[in-house]
Amino acid sequence: MKILFGLAAALLLAAALPASAETISFQGKAYCPIRYDINWPFSAKSKKAPTQGSGITANVYEMPKEAVEEKSAADLGSDMRRLRIISAPVQIGQHVVEDQVLITYELPLENLMAEKQLVSRAELNGLEHAMSVVQFQLATIQNRQRELENMAGNQAVAVNEVANNARDIENLLLQRDFLEEKLELARQRYDNSVLLSQSKFGKEVDLKNLPRRGYVRAPGDGYILWLNSSLVPGMAFSKQAPLVTIGKLDPIIVRASVHEIAMQKLKAGDPATVIFNAWPGEKFQTTISKVDYVAQPAMLQQPSFYLIELTLPNPDLRIKEGMRCDVVVDLR
């Protein structure tokens, strides 16, 4: 009996003790939450790497990049065969704002003439003039129709003349409807061309005197993370090339691939400690902000890994993209 009481007391004591905390550790890498890669003439990938059977194993944190075959701008279908640099007044680490000029380049004469053709109002003015002529003719012939109907009531004009005038009105109405539709399309094309030209040359550009200069502008606020070393005045690019990389650094995102067994124990909001290899004695406290529900591609016989994200404030910009770190999550 004493033995039974002892066992019962031991079980009650064990139940009263708090469960031991579990610690999950994995490695991650810092990334910009928003990143802009500016390429010329555009990003084209001619060869695709396989997504299945790519050899993902434990502690692989990013997928292999697709192979890019170097091609000329003409091969890529660009209407501008060469990019000749006039100036690139930016530096690595510089903060830029949206629409800020990053690169100024010489616009080829044929492209300049094409731009002027796009923002020309010649077609639009011609259609507006044709519409005004049709409207004037329609108003005149409609007044004539009322006069003819009054005269026909007094038997002062032939019935055929009234009918012929009515058919002329119908034809003019059809012509007016056709011109209205054509005029609307022309206005839309012109407005879109103006917006495109303003994005290339600036919002204050004189559309009648477009400069022979093109501009590469920042697509958003951020910092210059990488700059092509060949971006110097006089340099001419004839093949596809990356030009500038812009990214936001505050806050910074830590991404990691976590094994499926550990992933199912984690959830958004779990507190975590991040220690970067660059500062082994400094701890950054944060929480898990995202846990993917879809595994990263892997072969059938391999374990699955899931993407985990953590967000870290980075006001002093010490944490740079690509820095590796250890992440420790204490589960209580």
mmCIF file of C-alpha atoms in Angstrom:
data_model
loop_
_atom_site.group_PDB
_atom_site.id
_atom_site.type_symbol
_atom_site.label_atom_id
_atom_site.label_comp_id
_atom_site.label_asym_id
_atom_site.label_seq_id
_atom_site.Cartn_x
_atom_site.Cartn_y
_atom_site.Cartn_z
ATOM 1 C CA MET A 1 0.000 0.000 0.000
ATOM 2 C CA LYS A 2 2.822 2.414 0.836
ATOM 3 C CA ILE A 3 4.372 1.662 -2.520
ATOM 4 C CA LEU A 4 1.076 2.508 -4.294
ATOM 5 C CA PHE A 5 0.775 5.793 -2.401
ATOM 6 C CA GLY A 6 4.369 6.619 -3.311
ATOM 7 C CA LEU A 7 3.762 5.970 -7.012
ATOM 8 C CA ALA A 8 0.600 8.072 -6.976
ATOM 9 C CA ALA A 9 2.414 10.946 -5.277
ATOM 10 C CA ALA A 10 5.232 10.735 -7.816
ATOM 11 C CA LEU A 11 2.766 10.855 -10.708
ATOM 12 C CA LEU A 12 0.974 13.864 -9.236
ATOM 13 C CA LEU A 13 4.273 15.654 -8.714
ATOM 14 C CA ALA A 14 5.358 14.922 -12.279
ATOM 15 C CA ALA A 15 2.046 16.233 -13.612
ATOM 16 C CA ALA A 16 2.447 19.434 -11.600
ATOM 17 C CA LEU A 17 5.921 20.177 -12.982
ATOM 18 C CA PRO A 18 5.996 22.361 -16.108
ATOM 19 C CA ALA A 19 6.933 20.677 -19.370
ATOM 20 C CA SER A 20 10.548 21.201 -20.391
ATOM 21 C CA ALA A 21 11.050 23.820 -23.083
ATOM 22 C CA GLU A 22 12.261 22.696 -26.494
ATOM 23 C CA THR A 23 14.785 24.650 -28.523
ATOM 24 C CA ILE A 24 14.857 24.590 -32.316
ATOM 25 C CA SER A 25 17.895 25.971 -34.097
ATOM 26 C CA PHE A 26 18.506 26.556 -37.783
ATOM 27 C CA GLN A 27 20.556 28.801 -40.030
ATOM 28 C CA GLY A 28 19.281 31.689 -42.122
ATOM 29 C CA LYS A 29 20.351 34.525 -44.346
ATOM 30 C CA ALA A 30 19.365 38.206 -44.544
ATOM 31 C CA TYR A 31 17.419 39.479 -47.572
ATOM 32 C CA CYS A 32 15.866 42.757 -48.616
ATOM 33 C CA PRO A 33 12.067 42.590 -48.360
ATOM 34 C CA ILE A 34 11.812 44.608 -51.589
ATOM 35 C CA ARG A 35 14.462 44.440 -54.277
ATOM 36 C CA TYR A 36 14.633 45.912 -57.773
ATOM 37 C CA ASP A 37 17.025 44.485 -60.381
ATOM 38 C CA ILE A 38 17.358 46.826 -63.370
ATOM 39 C CA ASN A 39 18.644 45.096 -66.503
ATOM 40 C CA TRP A 40 19.161 46.214 -70.091
ATOM 41 C CA PRO A 41 17.434 45.746 -72.412
ATOM 42 C CA PHE A 42 15.354 43.394 -70.303
ATOM 43 C CA SER A 43 15.807 40.202 -68.335
ATOM 44 C CA ALA A 44 15.651 37.187 -70.638
ATOM 45 C CA LYS A 45 16.350 33.621 -69.591
ATOM 46 C CA SER A 46 17.021 31.279 -72.459
ATOM 47 C CA LYS A 47 17.746 28.145 -70.433
ATOM 48 C CA LYS A 48 15.664 26.888 -67.549
ATOM 49 C CA ALA A 49 17.094 24.841 -64.736
ATOM 50 C CA PRO A 50 15.060 21.806 -63.652
ATOM 51 C CA THR A 51 12.835 22.347 -60.664
ATOM 52 C CA GLN A 52 12.491 18.652 -59.804
ATOM 53 C CA GLY A 53 15.598 16.613 -59.113
ATOM 54 C CA SER A 54 17.643 19.716 -58.351
ATOM 55 C CA GLY A 55 19.514 18.013 -55.523
ATOM 56 C CA ILE A 56 18.178 19.917 -52.519
ATOM 57 C CA THR A 57 19.690 18.582 -49.314
ATOM 58 C CA ALA A 58 19.716 19.669 -45.689
ATOM 59 C CA ASN A 59 20.938 23.192 -44.966
ATOM 60 C CA VAL A 60 20.297 24.450 -48.495
ATOM 61 C CA TYR A 61 18.880 27.955 -48.111
ATOM 62 C CA GLU A 62 18.180 29.118 -51.639
ATOM 63 C CA MET A 63 17.350 27.518 -54.925
ATOM 64 C CA PRO A 64 19.990 27.479 -57.681
ATOM 65 C CA LYS A 65 19.532 30.323 -60.128
ATOM 66 C CA GLU A 66 18.452 29.699 -63.698
ATOM 67 C CA ALA A 67 21.233 29.769 -66.256
ATOM 68 C CA VAL A 68 21.334 32.932 -68.389
ATOM 69 C CA GLU A 69 22.838 32.840 -71.845
ATOM 70 C CA GLU A 70 24.464 36.065 -72.992
ATOM 71 C CA LYS A 71 22.699 37.553 -76.023
ATOM 72 C CA SER A 72 22.839 40.817 -77.918
ATOM 73 C CA ALA A 73 20.109 43.404 -77.566
ATOM 74 C CA ALA A 74 19.058 42.752 -81.159
ATOM 75 C CA ASP A 75 18.731 39.013 -80.478
ATOM 76 C CA LEU A 76 16.512 39.832 -77.509
ATOM 77 C CA GLY A 77 14.193 41.865 -79.711
ATOM 78 C CA SER A 78 15.140 45.300 -78.407
ATOM 79 C CA ASP A 79 14.419 48.285 -80.659
ATOM 80 C CA MET A 80 17.510 49.997 -79.236
ATOM 81 C CA ARG A 81 20.660 48.183 -80.331
ATOM 82 C CA ARG A 82 23.067 50.029 -78.067
ATOM 83 C CA LEU A 83 22.989 51.746 -74.686
ATOM 84 C CA ARG A 84 25.513 54.585 -74.595
ATOM 85 C CA ILE A 85 26.000 56.005 -71.096
ATOM 86 C CA ILE A 86 26.099 59.787 -70.606
ATOM 87 C CA SER A 87 26.157 59.793 -66.796
ATOM 88 C CA ALA A 88 25.384 57.563 -63.810
ATOM 89 C CA PRO A 89 25.493 59.877 -60.745
ATOM 90 C CA VAL A 90 24.871 57.201 -58.093
ATOM 91 C CA GLN A 91 27.080 55.195 -55.763
ATOM 92 C CA ILE A 92 26.789 51.937 -53.861
ATOM 93 C CA GLY A 93 25.096 52.544 -50.526
ATOM 94 C CA GLN A 94 23.383 55.737 -51.702
ATOM 95 C CA HIS A 95 19.767 56.251 -50.724
ATOM 96 C CA VAL A 96 17.481 56.914 -53.692
ATOM 97 C CA VAL A 97 13.809 57.830 -53.951
ATOM 98 C CA GLU A 98 11.194 56.784 -56.457
ATOM 99 C CA ASP A 99 11.620 58.358 -59.941
ATOM 100 C CA GLN A 100 15.119 59.607 -59.141
ATOM 101 C CA VAL A 101 17.401 59.553 -62.192
ATOM 102 C CA LEU A 102 19.956 56.769 -61.871
ATOM 103 C CA ILE A 103 21.384 56.649 -65.389
ATOM 104 C CA THR A 104 21.300 59.066 -68.315
ATOM 105 C CA TYR A 105 21.912 57.575 -71.752
ATOM 106 C CA GLU A 106 22.026 58.751 -75.338
ATOM 107 C CA LEU A 107 18.817 58.047 -77.196
ATOM 108 C CA PRO A 108 19.476 56.893 -80.788
ATOM 109 C CA LEU A 109 18.067 59.219 -83.434
ATOM 110 C CA GLU A 110 15.689 56.614 -84.820
ATOM 111 C CA ASN A 111 14.252 56.005 -81.355
ATOM 112 C CA LEU A 112 13.858 59.728 -80.794
ATOM 113 C CA MET A 113 11.909 60.068 -84.056
ATOM 114 C CA ALA A 114 9.724 57.125 -83.043
ATOM 115 C CA GLU A 115 9.049 58.780 -79.678
ATOM 116 C CA LYS A 116 8.081 62.030 -81.400
ATOM 117 C CA GLN A 117 5.762 60.117 -83.709
ATOM 118 C CA LEU A 118 4.042 58.495 -80.736
ATOM 119 C CA VAL A 119 3.346 61.815 -78.978
ATOM 120 C CA SER A 120 2.323 63.617 -82.160
ATOM 121 C CA ARG A 121 -1.253 64.930 -82.226
ATOM 122 C CA ALA A 122 -1.454 64.758 -86.026
ATOM 123 C CA GLU A 123 -3.771 61.744 -86.136
ATOM 124 C CA LEU A 124 -5.834 63.007 -83.219
ATOM 125 C CA ASN A 125 -6.205 66.477 -84.733
ATOM 126 C CA GLY A 126 -7.220 64.962 -88.080
ATOM 127 C CA LEU A 127 -9.923 62.847 -86.477
ATOM 128 C CA GLU A 128 -11.211 65.768 -84.399
ATOM 129 C CA HIS A 129 -11.432 67.882 -87.545
ATOM 130 C CA ALA A 130 -13.268 65.108 -89.405
ATOM 131 C CA MET A 131 -15.704 64.789 -86.487
ATOM 132 C CA SER A 132 -16.430 68.526 -86.483
ATOM 133 C CA VAL A 133 -17.120 68.400 -90.241
ATOM 134 C CA VAL A 134 -19.522 65.469 -89.862
ATOM 135 C CA GLN A 135 -21.317 67.128 -86.951
ATOM 136 C CA PHE A 136 -21.734 70.338 -88.963
ATOM 137 C CA GLN A 137 -23.064 68.410 -91.961
ATOM 138 C CA LEU A 138 -25.406 66.436 -89.726
ATOM 139 C CA ALA A 139 -26.820 69.570 -88.092
ATOM 140 C CA THR A 140 -27.348 71.171 -91.513
ATOM 141 C CA ILE A 141 -29.070 68.165 -93.048
ATOM 142 C CA GLN A 142 -31.245 67.613 -89.956
ATOM 143 C CA ASN A 143 -32.484 71.215 -90.222
ATOM 144 C CA ARG A 144 -33.126 70.558 -93.927
ATOM 145 C CA GLN A 145 -35.104 67.429 -93.009
ATOM 146 C CA ARG A 146 -37.431 69.421 -90.764
ATOM 147 C CA GLU A 147 -38.029 71.933 -93.550
ATOM 148 C CA LEU A 148 -38.702 69.165 -96.065
ATOM 149 C CA GLU A 149 -41.186 67.453 -93.746
ATOM 150 C CA ASN A 150 -43.082 70.745 -93.309
ATOM 151 C CA MET A 151 -43.073 71.319 -97.043
ATOM 152 C CA ALA A 152 -44.221 67.738 -97.674
ATOM 153 C CA GLY A 153 -47.165 68.334 -95.365
ATOM 154 C CA ASN A 154 -48.187 71.217 -97.627
ATOM 155 C CA GLN A 155 -47.462 69.065 -100.695
ATOM 156 C CA ALA A 156 -44.746 71.540 -101.718
ATOM 157 C CA VAL A 157 -42.008 68.914 -102.145
ATOM 158 C CA ALA A 158 -41.799 65.362 -103.473
ATOM 159 C CA VAL A 159 -41.948 62.472 -100.995
ATOM 160 C CA ASN A 160 -38.815 60.914 -102.561
ATOM 161 C CA GLU A 161 -36.775 64.003 -101.683
ATOM 162 C CA VAL A 162 -37.745 63.664 -98.018
ATOM 163 C CA ALA A 163 -36.797 59.965 -98.029
ATOM 164 C CA ASN A 164 -33.442 60.613 -99.723
ATOM 165 C CA ASN A 165 -32.586 63.289 -97.166
ATOM 166 C CA ALA A 166 -33.486 60.875 -94.321
ATOM 167 C CA ARG A 167 -31.088 58.270 -95.773
ATOM 168 C CA ASP A 168 -28.354 60.894 -95.884
ATOM 169 C CA ILE A 169 -28.945 61.532 -92.174
ATOM 170 C CA GLU A 170 -28.635 57.807 -91.413
ATOM 171 C CA ASN A 171 -25.341 57.612 -93.310
ATOM 172 C CA LEU A 172 -23.956 60.615 -91.441
ATOM 173 C CA LEU A 173 -25.015 59.108 -88.088
ATOM 174 C CA LEU A 174 -23.131 55.903 -88.943
ATOM 175 C CA GLN A 175 -20.100 57.941 -89.976
ATOM 176 C CA ARG A 176 -20.293 59.924 -86.728
ATOM 177 C CA ASP A 177 -20.460 56.744 -84.615
ATOM 178 C CA PHE A 178 -17.467 55.292 -86.469
ATOM 179 C CA LEU A 179 -15.469 58.488 -85.954
ATOM 180 C CA GLU A 180 -16.403 58.630 -82.253
ATOM 181 C CA GLU A 181 -15.037 55.126 -81.668
ATOM 182 C CA LYS A 182 -11.901 55.816 -83.714
ATOM 183 C CA LEU A 183 -11.391 59.142 -81.938
ATOM 184 C CA GLU A 184 -11.691 57.536 -78.507
ATOM 185 C CA LEU A 185 -9.074 54.921 -79.368
ATOM 186 C CA ALA A 186 -6.761 57.612 -80.733
ATOM 187 C CA ARG A 187 -7.140 59.650 -77.540
ATOM 188 C CA GLN A 188 -6.316 56.604 -75.405
ATOM 189 C CA ARG A 189 -3.226 55.862 -77.497
ATOM 190 C CA TYR A 190 -2.094 59.464 -77.282
ATOM 191 C CA ASP A 191 -2.632 59.687 -73.505
ATOM 192 C CA ASN A 192 -0.728 56.428 -72.965
ATOM 193 C CA SER A 193 2.103 57.623 -75.209
ATOM 194 C CA VAL A 194 2.332 60.863 -73.233
ATOM 195 C CA LEU A 195 2.515 58.940 -69.949
ATOM 196 C CA LEU A 196 5.249 56.679 -71.329
ATOM 197 C CA SER A 197 7.250 59.638 -72.624
ATOM 198 C CA GLN A 198 6.938 61.442 -69.297
ATOM 199 C CA SER A 199 8.197 58.328 -67.514
ATOM 200 C CA LYS A 200 11.234 58.294 -69.828
ATOM 201 C CA PHE A 201 11.997 62.022 -70.077
ATOM 202 C CA GLY A 202 10.333 63.498 -66.989
ATOM 203 C CA LYS A 203 6.898 64.901 -66.206
ATOM 204 C CA GLU A 204 7.897 68.444 -67.215
ATOM 205 C CA VAL A 205 9.214 67.467 -70.649
ATOM 206 C CA ASP A 206 8.218 69.522 -73.693
ATOM 207 C CA LEU A 207 6.541 66.960 -75.953
ATOM 208 C CA LYS A 208 7.276 69.064 -79.042
ATOM 209 C CA ASN A 209 11.004 69.173 -78.258
ATOM 210 C CA LEU A 210 11.933 65.824 -76.800
ATOM 211 C CA PRO A 211 15.580 65.664 -75.694
ATOM 212 C CA ARG A 212 17.914 63.139 -77.206
ATOM 213 C CA ARG A 213 18.436 61.644 -73.792
ATOM 214 C CA GLY A 214 16.828 58.756 -72.010
ATOM 215 C CA TYR A 215 16.723 58.154 -68.285
ATOM 216 C CA VAL A 216 16.699 55.099 -66.068
ATOM 217 C CA ARG A 217 14.763 56.039 -62.944
ATOM 218 C CA ALA A 218 14.459 54.366 -59.565
ATOM 219 C CA PRO A 219 11.290 52.226 -59.446
ATOM 220 C CA GLY A 220 11.003 52.789 -55.689
ATOM 221 C CA ASP A 221 12.721 54.049 -52.560
ATOM 222 C CA GLY A 222 15.744 52.139 -51.323
ATOM 223 C CA TYR A 223 19.522 51.885 -51.329
ATOM 224 C CA ILE A 224 21.930 51.105 -54.164
ATOM 225 C CA LEU A 225 23.050 47.574 -53.350
ATOM 226 C CA TRP A 226 25.026 46.893 -56.508
ATOM 227 C CA LEU A 227 26.203 48.979 -59.453
ATOM 228 C CA ASN A 228 27.712 47.797 -62.708
ATOM 229 C CA SER A 229 31.335 48.970 -62.679
ATOM 230 C CA SER A 230 31.087 49.734 -66.416
ATOM 231 C CA LEU A 231 28.507 52.467 -65.847
ATOM 232 C CA VAL A 232 30.836 55.328 -66.753
ATOM 233 C CA PRO A 233 30.344 58.165 -69.284
ATOM 234 C CA GLY A 234 31.052 56.994 -72.820
ATOM 235 C CA MET A 235 30.530 53.294 -72.133
ATOM 236 C CA ALA A 236 28.278 51.554 -74.667
ATOM 237 C CA PHE A 237 26.425 48.315 -73.916
ATOM 238 C CA SER A 238 25.459 46.148 -76.883
ATOM 239 C CA LYS A 239 24.586 42.952 -75.019
ATOM 240 C CA GLN A 240 22.216 42.305 -72.147
ATOM 241 C CA ALA A 241 23.651 43.445 -68.875
ATOM 242 C CA PRO A 242 22.542 44.056 -65.278
ATOM 243 C CA LEU A 243 22.846 47.740 -64.439
ATOM 244 C CA VAL A 244 21.677 48.528 -60.914
ATOM 245 C CA THR A 245 20.225 46.705 -57.921
ATOM 246 C CA ILE A 246 18.104 48.667 -55.440
ATOM 247 C CA GLY A 247 16.810 47.260 -52.181
ATOM 248 C CA LYS A 248 15.096 48.277 -48.973
ATOM 249 C CA LEU A 249 17.207 47.543 -45.882
ATOM 250 C CA ASP A 250 14.949 48.626 -43.023
ATOM 251 C CA PRO A 251 13.411 46.349 -41.967
ATOM 252 C CA ILE A 252 15.481 43.388 -43.152
ATOM 253 C CA ILE A 253 14.113 39.888 -43.700
ATOM 254 C CA VAL A 254 15.781 36.693 -42.455
ATOM 255 C CA ARG A 255 14.851 33.634 -44.500
ATOM 256 C CA ALA A 256 15.658 30.022 -43.692
ATOM 257 C CA SER A 257 14.791 26.561 -44.984
ATOM 258 C CA VAL A 258 13.605 24.452 -42.055
ATOM 259 C CA HIS A 259 13.231 20.675 -42.016
ATOM 260 C CA GLU A 260 9.669 19.385 -42.102
ATOM 261 C CA ILE A 261 9.913 17.838 -38.599
ATOM 262 C CA ALA A 262 10.995 21.146 -37.035
ATOM 263 C CA MET A 263 8.655 23.227 -39.204
ATOM 264 C CA GLN A 264 5.473 21.608 -37.886
ATOM 265 C CA LYS A 265 6.398 22.840 -34.378
ATOM 266 C CA LEU A 266 6.773 26.463 -35.468
ATOM 267 C CA LYS A 267 4.174 29.131 -36.099
ATOM 268 C CA ALA A 268 4.017 32.845 -36.805
ATOM 269 C CA GLY A 269 4.506 34.860 -33.637
ATOM 270 C CA ASP A 270 6.951 32.492 -31.940
ATOM 271 C CA PRO A 271 9.776 34.491 -30.288
ATOM 272 C CA ALA A 272 13.221 33.942 -31.785
ATOM 273 C CA THR A 273 16.805 35.006 -31.208
ATOM 274 C CA VAL A 274 18.993 35.820 -34.221
ATOM 275 C CA ILE A 275 22.801 35.848 -34.002
ATOM 276 C CA PHE A 276 24.734 36.932 -37.095
ATOM 277 C CA ASN A 277 28.127 35.485 -37.895
ATOM 278 C CA ALA A 278 29.438 39.045 -38.257
ATOM 279 C CA TRP A 279 28.576 39.821 -34.593
ATOM 280 C CA PRO A 280 28.767 36.516 -32.687
ATOM 281 C CA GLY A 281 28.288 38.169 -29.307
ATOM 282 C CA GLU A 282 25.184 40.217 -30.179
ATOM 283 C CA LYS A 283 21.625 38.863 -30.032
ATOM 284 C CA PHE A 284 18.683 40.264 -32.012
ATOM 285 C CA GLN A 285 15.257 39.532 -30.606
ATOM 286 C CA THR A 286 12.334 39.110 -32.969
ATOM 287 C CA THR A 287 9.420 36.799 -33.810
ATOM 288 C CA ILE A 288 8.610 34.509 -36.712
ATOM 289 C CA SER A 289 6.583 36.493 -39.218
ATOM 290 C CA LYS A 290 5.812 33.794 -41.791
ATOM 291 C CA VAL A 291 5.801 30.002 -42.122
ATOM 292 C CA ASP A 292 5.171 28.602 -45.593
ATOM 293 C CA TYR A 293 2.655 25.809 -46.027
ATOM 294 C CA VAL A 294 4.175 24.651 -49.328
ATOM 295 C CA ALA A 295 7.513 22.847 -49.327
ATOM 296 C CA GLN A 296 10.420 23.919 -51.503
ATOM 297 C CA PRO A 297 10.971 21.690 -54.560
ATOM 298 C CA ALA A 298 12.890 18.490 -53.850
ATOM 299 C CA MET A 299 13.181 14.954 -55.151
ATOM 300 C CA LEU A 300 10.648 12.420 -53.940
ATOM 301 C CA GLN A 301 13.065 10.487 -51.736
ATOM 302 C CA GLN A 302 14.430 13.616 -50.049
ATOM 303 C CA PRO A 303 12.981 15.328 -46.954
ATOM 304 C CA SER A 304 10.985 18.504 -47.410
ATOM 305 C CA PHE A 305 12.105 21.939 -46.298
ATOM 306 C CA TYR A 306 9.825 24.899 -45.677
ATOM 307 C CA LEU A 307 10.598 28.609 -45.896
ATOM 308 C CA ILE A 308 10.549 30.528 -42.598
ATOM 309 C CA GLU A 309 10.735 34.330 -42.434
ATOM 310 C CA LEU A 310 11.618 36.686 -39.584
ATOM 311 C CA THR A 311 11.559 40.482 -39.715
ATOM 312 C CA LEU A 312 14.291 42.540 -38.041
ATOM 313 C CA PRO A 313 14.474 46.324 -37.586
ATOM 314 C CA ASN A 314 17.632 47.660 -39.233
ATOM 315 C CA PRO A 315 17.704 51.437 -38.626
ATOM 316 C CA ASP A 316 21.499 51.699 -38.714
ATOM 317 C CA LEU A 317 21.694 49.519 -41.864
ATOM 318 C CA ARG A 318 24.321 47.295 -40.248
ATOM 319 C CA ILE A 319 22.654 44.137 -41.508
ATOM 320 C CA LYS A 320 23.391 43.731 -45.198
ATOM 321 C CA GLU A 321 21.718 41.411 -47.643
ATOM 322 C CA GLY A 322 23.372 38.014 -47.710
ATOM 323 C CA MET A 323 24.636 37.981 -44.115
ATOM 324 C CA ARG A 324 24.329 34.533 -42.544
ATOM 325 C CA CYS A 325 22.966 33.964 -39.074
ATOM 326 C CA ASP A 326 21.852 31.363 -36.531
ATOM 327 C CA VAL A 327 18.228 31.404 -35.405
ATOM 328 C CA VAL A 328 17.136 29.931 -32.082
ATOM 329 C CA VAL A 329 13.454 29.465 -31.242
ATOM 330 C CA ASP A 330 12.521 28.537 -27.660
ATOM 331 C CA LEU A 331 9.216 26.656 -27.561
ATOM 332 C CA ARG A 332 7.544 26.854 -24.165
#
